[in-house]
PDB file of C-alpha atoms and ligand atoms in Angstrom:
ATOM      1  CA  UNK A   1       0.058   0.029   0.064  1.00 89.00           C
ATOM      2  CA  UNK A   2       1.117   3.502  -0.517  1.00 93.00           C
ATOM      3  CA  UNK A   3       0.404   6.906   0.716  1.00 95.00           C
ATOM      4  CA  UNK A   4      -0.911   9.040  -1.962  1.00 94.00           C
ATOM      5  CA  UNK A   5      -2.021  12.042  -0.263  1.00 92.00           C
ATOM      6  CA  UNK A   6      -2.078  13.742   3.035  1.00 91.00           C
ATOM      7  CA  UNK A   7      -4.182  16.931   3.772  1.00 89.00           C
ATOM      8  CA  UNK A   8      -5.220  18.963   6.877  1.00 86.00           C
ATOM      9  CA  UNK A   9      -8.800  19.033   5.775  1.00 87.00           C
ATOM     10  CA  UNK A  10     -10.480  15.605   6.083  1.00 87.00           C
ATOM     11  CA  UNK A  11     -13.415  16.647   3.763  1.00 88.00           C
ATOM     12  CA  UNK A  12     -10.749  17.037   1.011  1.00 90.00           C
ATOM     13  CA  UNK A  13      -9.477  13.564   1.621  1.00 93.00           C
ATOM     14  CA  UNK A  14     -12.897  11.997   1.850  1.00 93.00           C
ATOM     15  CA  UNK A  15     -13.864  13.911  -1.394  1.00 91.00           C
ATOM     16  CA  UNK A  16     -10.895  12.515  -3.325  1.00 94.00           C
ATOM     17  CA  UNK A  17     -11.686   9.197  -1.739  1.00 96.00           C
ATOM     18  CA  UNK A  18     -15.049   9.336  -3.269  1.00 94.00           C
ATOM     19  CA  UNK A  19     -13.535  10.491  -6.545  1.00 93.00           C
ATOM     20  CA  UNK A  20     -11.106   7.702  -6.825  1.00 96.00           C
ATOM     21  CA  UNK A  21     -13.719   4.948  -5.822  1.00 96.00           C
ATOM     22  CA  UNK A  22     -15.778   6.248  -8.577  1.00 95.00           C
ATOM     23  CA  UNK A  23     -12.837   5.446 -10.951  1.00 95.00           C
ATOM     24  CA  UNK A  24     -12.499   2.101  -9.686  1.00 97.00           C
ATOM     25  CA  UNK A  25      -9.540   2.852  -7.262  1.00 97.00           C
ATOM     26  CA  UNK A  26      -9.907   1.543  -3.843  1.00 97.00           C
ATOM     27  CA  UNK A  27      -8.262   3.697  -0.916  1.00 97.00           C
ATOM     28  CA  UNK A  28      -8.683   4.055   2.553  1.00 95.00           C
ATOM     29  CA  UNK A  29      -8.314   6.772   4.979  1.00 94.00           C
ATOM     30  CA  UNK A  30      -5.790   6.467   8.109  1.00 91.00           C
ATOM     31  CA  UNK A  31      -5.337   9.128  10.883  1.00 87.00           C
ATOM     32  CA  UNK A  32      -8.831  10.214  10.794  1.00 82.00           C
ATOM     33  CA  UNK A  33      -9.414  11.345  14.343  1.00 68.00           C
ATOM     34  CA  UNK A  34     -12.787  12.920  14.753  1.00 55.00           C
ATOM     35  CA  UNK A  35     -12.417  16.774  14.806  1.00 51.00           C
ATOM     36  CA  UNK A  36     -12.434  18.559  18.197  1.00 49.00           C
ATOM     37  CA  UNK A  37     -10.116  18.011  21.130  1.00 49.00           C
ATOM     38  CA  UNK A  38      -7.139  18.687  19.104  1.00 49.00           C
ATOM     39  CA  UNK A  39      -6.346  21.508  21.429  1.00 53.00           C
ATOM     40  CA  UNK A  40      -3.462  23.164  19.334  1.00 53.00           C
ATOM     41  CA  UNK A  41      -1.808  19.948  19.145  1.00 54.00           C
ATOM     42  CA  UNK A  42      -2.703  19.164  15.456  1.00 51.00           C
ATOM     43  CA  UNK A  43       0.644  18.628  13.401  1.00 53.00           C
ATOM     44  CA  UNK A  44       1.429  17.500  10.121  1.00 51.00           C
ATOM     45  CA  UNK A  45       1.780  13.800  11.874  1.00 61.00           C
ATOM     46  CA  UNK A  46      -1.925  13.931  12.452  1.00 78.00           C
ATOM     47  CA  UNK A  47      -3.339  14.998   9.263  1.00 86.00           C
ATOM     48  CA  UNK A  48      -5.783  12.593   7.641  1.00 90.00           C
ATOM     49  CA  UNK A  49      -4.060  10.304   5.020  1.00 92.00           C
ATOM     50  CA  UNK A  50      -5.288   8.517   1.926  1.00 95.00           C
ATOM     51  CA  UNK A  51      -3.506   5.342   1.195  1.00 97.00           C
ATOM     52  CA  UNK A  52      -3.860   3.254  -2.120  1.00 97.00           C
ATOM     53  CA  UNK A  53      -5.017  -0.308  -1.623  1.00 97.00           C
ATOM     54  CA  UNK A  54      -3.377  -1.398  -5.084  1.00 96.00           C
ATOM     55  CA  UNK A  55      -0.025   0.005  -5.909  1.00 95.00           C
ATOM     56  CA  UNK A  56      -0.173  -0.627  -9.508  1.00 96.00           C
ATOM     57  CA  UNK A  57      -2.879   2.089  -9.527  1.00 97.00           C
ATOM     58  CA  UNK A  58      -0.693   4.759  -8.188  1.00 96.00           C
ATOM     59  CA  UNK A  59      -0.029   6.670 -11.627  1.00 95.00           C
ATOM     60  CA  UNK A  60      -3.714   6.733 -12.319  1.00 95.00           C
ATOM     61  CA  UNK A  61      -4.821   7.895  -8.924  1.00 96.00           C
ATOM     62  CA  UNK A  62      -2.004  10.582  -8.798  1.00 93.00           C
ATOM     63  CA  UNK A  63      -3.186  11.894 -12.271  1.00 91.00           C
ATOM     64  CA  UNK A  64      -6.811  11.939 -11.144  1.00 91.00           C
ATOM     65  CA  UNK A  65      -5.784  13.682  -7.796  1.00 90.00           C
ATOM     66  CA  UNK A  66      -3.559  16.240  -9.722  1.00 87.00           C
ATOM     67  CA  UNK A  67      -6.442  17.178 -12.007  1.00 84.00           C
ATOM     68  CA  UNK A  68      -8.591  17.792  -9.229  1.00 81.00           C
ATOM     69  CA  UNK A  69      -6.382  19.868  -6.955  1.00 79.00           C
ATOM     70  CA  UNK A  70      -5.562  21.829 -10.025  1.00 76.00           C
ATOM     71  CA  UNK A  71      -8.804  21.921 -11.833  1.00 66.00           C
ATOM     72  CA  UNK A  72      -9.762  24.895 -14.044  1.00 64.00           C
ATOM     73  CA  UNK A  73     -11.339  27.384 -12.492  1.00 64.00           C
ATOM     74  CA  UNK A  74     -14.285  27.068 -14.978  1.00 72.00           C
ATOM     75  CA  UNK A  75     -15.061  23.628 -13.474  1.00 76.00           C
ATOM     76  CA  UNK A  76     -15.311  24.719 -10.107  1.00 86.00           C
ATOM     77  CA  UNK A  77     -18.506  25.227  -8.123  1.00 87.00           C
ATOM     78  CA  UNK A  78     -19.238  27.520  -5.130  1.00 89.00           C
ATOM     79  CA  UNK A  79     -20.843  26.195  -1.952  1.00 91.00           C
ATOM     80  CA  UNK A  80     -24.328  27.701  -1.014  1.00 89.00           C
ATOM     81  CA  UNK A  81     -23.600  27.272   2.542  1.00 91.00           C
ATOM     82  CA  UNK A  82     -20.130  28.882   3.120  1.00 93.00           C
ATOM     83  CA  UNK A  83     -19.356  30.180  -0.535  1.00 89.00           C
ATOM     84  CA  UNK A  84     -15.980  28.122  -0.635  1.00 89.00           C
ATOM     85  CA  UNK A  85     -14.938  27.338  -3.864  1.00 88.00           C
ATOM     86  CA  UNK A  86     -14.920  23.455  -4.841  1.00 88.00           C
ATOM     87  CA  UNK A  87     -13.356  21.337  -7.479  1.00 85.00           C
ATOM     88  CA  UNK A  88     -15.748  20.139 -10.014  1.00 83.00           C
ATOM     89  CA  UNK A  89     -15.424  16.601  -8.938  1.00 82.00           C
ATOM     90  CA  UNK A  90     -16.182  17.264  -5.436  1.00 86.00           C
ATOM     91  CA  UNK A  91     -19.719  16.344  -4.414  1.00 84.00           C
ATOM     92  CA  UNK A  92     -19.601  17.832  -1.116  1.00 88.00           C
ATOM     93  CA  UNK A  93     -17.971  21.122   0.017  1.00 92.00           C
ATOM     94  CA  UNK A  94     -14.596  20.427   1.357  1.00 89.00           C
ATOM     95  CA  UNK A  95     -15.148  23.401   3.959  1.00 90.00           C
ATOM     96  CA  UNK A  96     -18.416  22.750   5.504  1.00 93.00           C
ATOM     97  CA  UNK A  97     -19.562  19.351   3.799  1.00 89.00           C
ATOM     98  CA  UNK A  98     -22.437  21.016   2.159  1.00 85.00           C
ATOM     99  CA  UNK A  99     -23.816  19.978  -1.407  1.00 72.00           C
ATOM    100  CA  UNK A 100     -24.764  22.208  -4.367  1.00 60.00           C
ATOM    101  CA  UNK A 101     -28.088  22.807  -2.994  1.00 55.00           C
TER     102      UNK A 101
HETATM  103 ZN1  LIG B 201     -19.364  24.953   2.403  1.00 97.82          ZN
END
Protein backbone atom coordinates (compact mmCIF):
# COMPACT_ATOMS: atom_id res chain seq x y z
CA UNK A 1 0.00 0.00 0.00
CA UNK A 2 1.14 3.51 -0.71
CA UNK A 3 0.23 6.87 0.79
CA UNK A 4 -0.96 9.09 -2.03
CA UNK A 5 -2.22 12.11 -0.17
CA UNK A 6 -2.13 13.90 3.14
CA UNK A 7 -4.24 16.94 3.82
CA UNK A 8 -5.20 18.82 6.96
CA UNK A 9 -8.79 19.02 5.71
CA UNK A 10 -10.49 15.66 6.07
CA UNK A 11 -13.33 16.72 3.77
CA UNK A 12 -10.84 17.03 0.94
CA UNK A 13 -9.41 13.62 1.75
CA UNK A 14 -12.85 12.04 1.75
CA UNK A 15 -13.95 13.81 -1.42
CA UNK A 16 -10.86 12.50 -3.20
CA UNK A 17 -11.52 9.04 -1.82
CA UNK A 18 -15.03 9.15 -3.27
CA UNK A 19 -13.82 10.35 -6.66
CA UNK A 20 -11.14 7.65 -6.82
CA UNK A 21 -13.66 5.01 -5.81
CA UNK A 22 -15.84 6.16 -8.69
CA UNK A 23 -12.87 5.49 -10.97
CA UNK A 24 -12.48 1.98 -9.59
CA UNK A 25 -9.56 2.82 -7.34
CA UNK A 26 -9.91 1.58 -3.78
CA UNK A 27 -8.29 3.59 -1.00
CA UNK A 28 -8.63 3.94 2.71
CA UNK A 29 -8.12 6.79 5.14
CA UNK A 30 -5.80 6.64 8.11
CA UNK A 31 -5.27 9.16 10.91
CA UNK A 32 -8.91 10.11 10.72
CA UNK A 33 -9.35 11.40 14.20
CA UNK A 34 -12.68 13.05 14.75
CA UNK A 35 -12.51 16.82 14.81
CA UNK A 36 -12.37 18.47 18.19
CA UNK A 37 -10.13 18.03 21.15
CA UNK A 38 -7.02 18.72 19.17
CA UNK A 39 -6.34 21.70 21.42
CA UNK A 40 -3.54 23.08 19.32
CA UNK A 41 -1.79 19.74 19.20
CA UNK A 42 -2.62 19.22 15.54
CA UNK A 43 0.54 18.70 13.57
CA UNK A 44 1.40 17.41 10.15
CA UNK A 45 1.69 13.95 11.68
CA UNK A 46 -1.97 13.83 12.53
CA UNK A 47 -3.36 14.91 9.18
CA UNK A 48 -5.70 12.39 7.60
CA UNK A 49 -3.92 10.35 4.96
CA UNK A 50 -5.24 8.60 1.90
CA UNK A 51 -3.65 5.23 1.21
CA UNK A 52 -3.88 3.31 -2.02
CA UNK A 53 -4.91 -0.34 -1.69
CA UNK A 54 -3.42 -1.39 -5.02
CA UNK A 55 0.03 0.05 -5.75
CA UNK A 56 -0.31 -0.61 -9.46
CA UNK A 57 -2.96 2.12 -9.64
CA UNK A 58 -0.70 4.80 -8.21
CA UNK A 59 -0.01 6.66 -11.46
CA UNK A 60 -3.69 6.70 -12.32
CA UNK A 61 -4.70 7.82 -8.85
CA UNK A 62 -2.08 10.57 -8.80
CA UNK A 63 -3.26 11.85 -12.16
CA UNK A 64 -6.84 12.05 -10.96
CA UNK A 65 -5.85 13.82 -7.76
CA UNK A 66 -3.64 16.30 -9.60
CA UNK A 67 -6.47 16.97 -12.02
CA UNK A 68 -8.81 17.73 -9.16
CA UNK A 69 -6.48 19.83 -7.03
CA UNK A 70 -5.42 21.86 -10.07
CA UNK A 71 -8.72 21.88 -11.87
CA UNK A 72 -9.70 24.77 -14.07
CA UNK A 73 -11.55 27.65 -12.53
CA UNK A 74 -14.49 27.21 -14.87
CA UNK A 75 -15.11 23.70 -13.62
CA UNK A 76 -15.37 24.64 -10.01
CA UNK A 77 -18.51 25.37 -8.05
CA UNK A 78 -19.25 27.49 -5.04
CA UNK A 79 -20.83 26.18 -1.89
CA UNK A 80 -24.16 27.78 -1.15
CA UNK A 81 -23.63 27.43 2.57
CA UNK A 82 -20.18 28.91 3.02
CA UNK A 83 -19.30 30.26 -0.48
CA UNK A 84 -16.06 28.32 -0.64
CA UNK A 85 -14.86 27.21 -4.05
CA UNK A 86 -14.88 23.49 -4.75
CA UNK A 87 -13.36 21.34 -7.49
CA UNK A 88 -15.89 20.14 -10.03
CA UNK A 89 -15.51 16.52 -9.00
CA UNK A 90 -16.21 17.24 -5.36
CA UNK A 91 -19.76 16.28 -4.49
CA UNK A 92 -19.62 17.82 -1.06
CA UNK A 93 -18.03 21.08 0.01
CA UNK A 94 -14.50 20.53 1.32
CA UNK A 95 -15.02 23.26 3.88
CA UNK A 96 -18.40 22.60 5.45
CA UNK A 97 -19.59 19.33 3.94
CA UNK A 98 -22.54 20.98 2.21
CA UNK A 99 -23.72 20.13 -1.28
CA UNK A 100 -24.63 22.06 -4.40
CA UNK A 101 -28.02 22.99 -3.05
ZN1 LIG B 1 -19.37 24.90 2.23
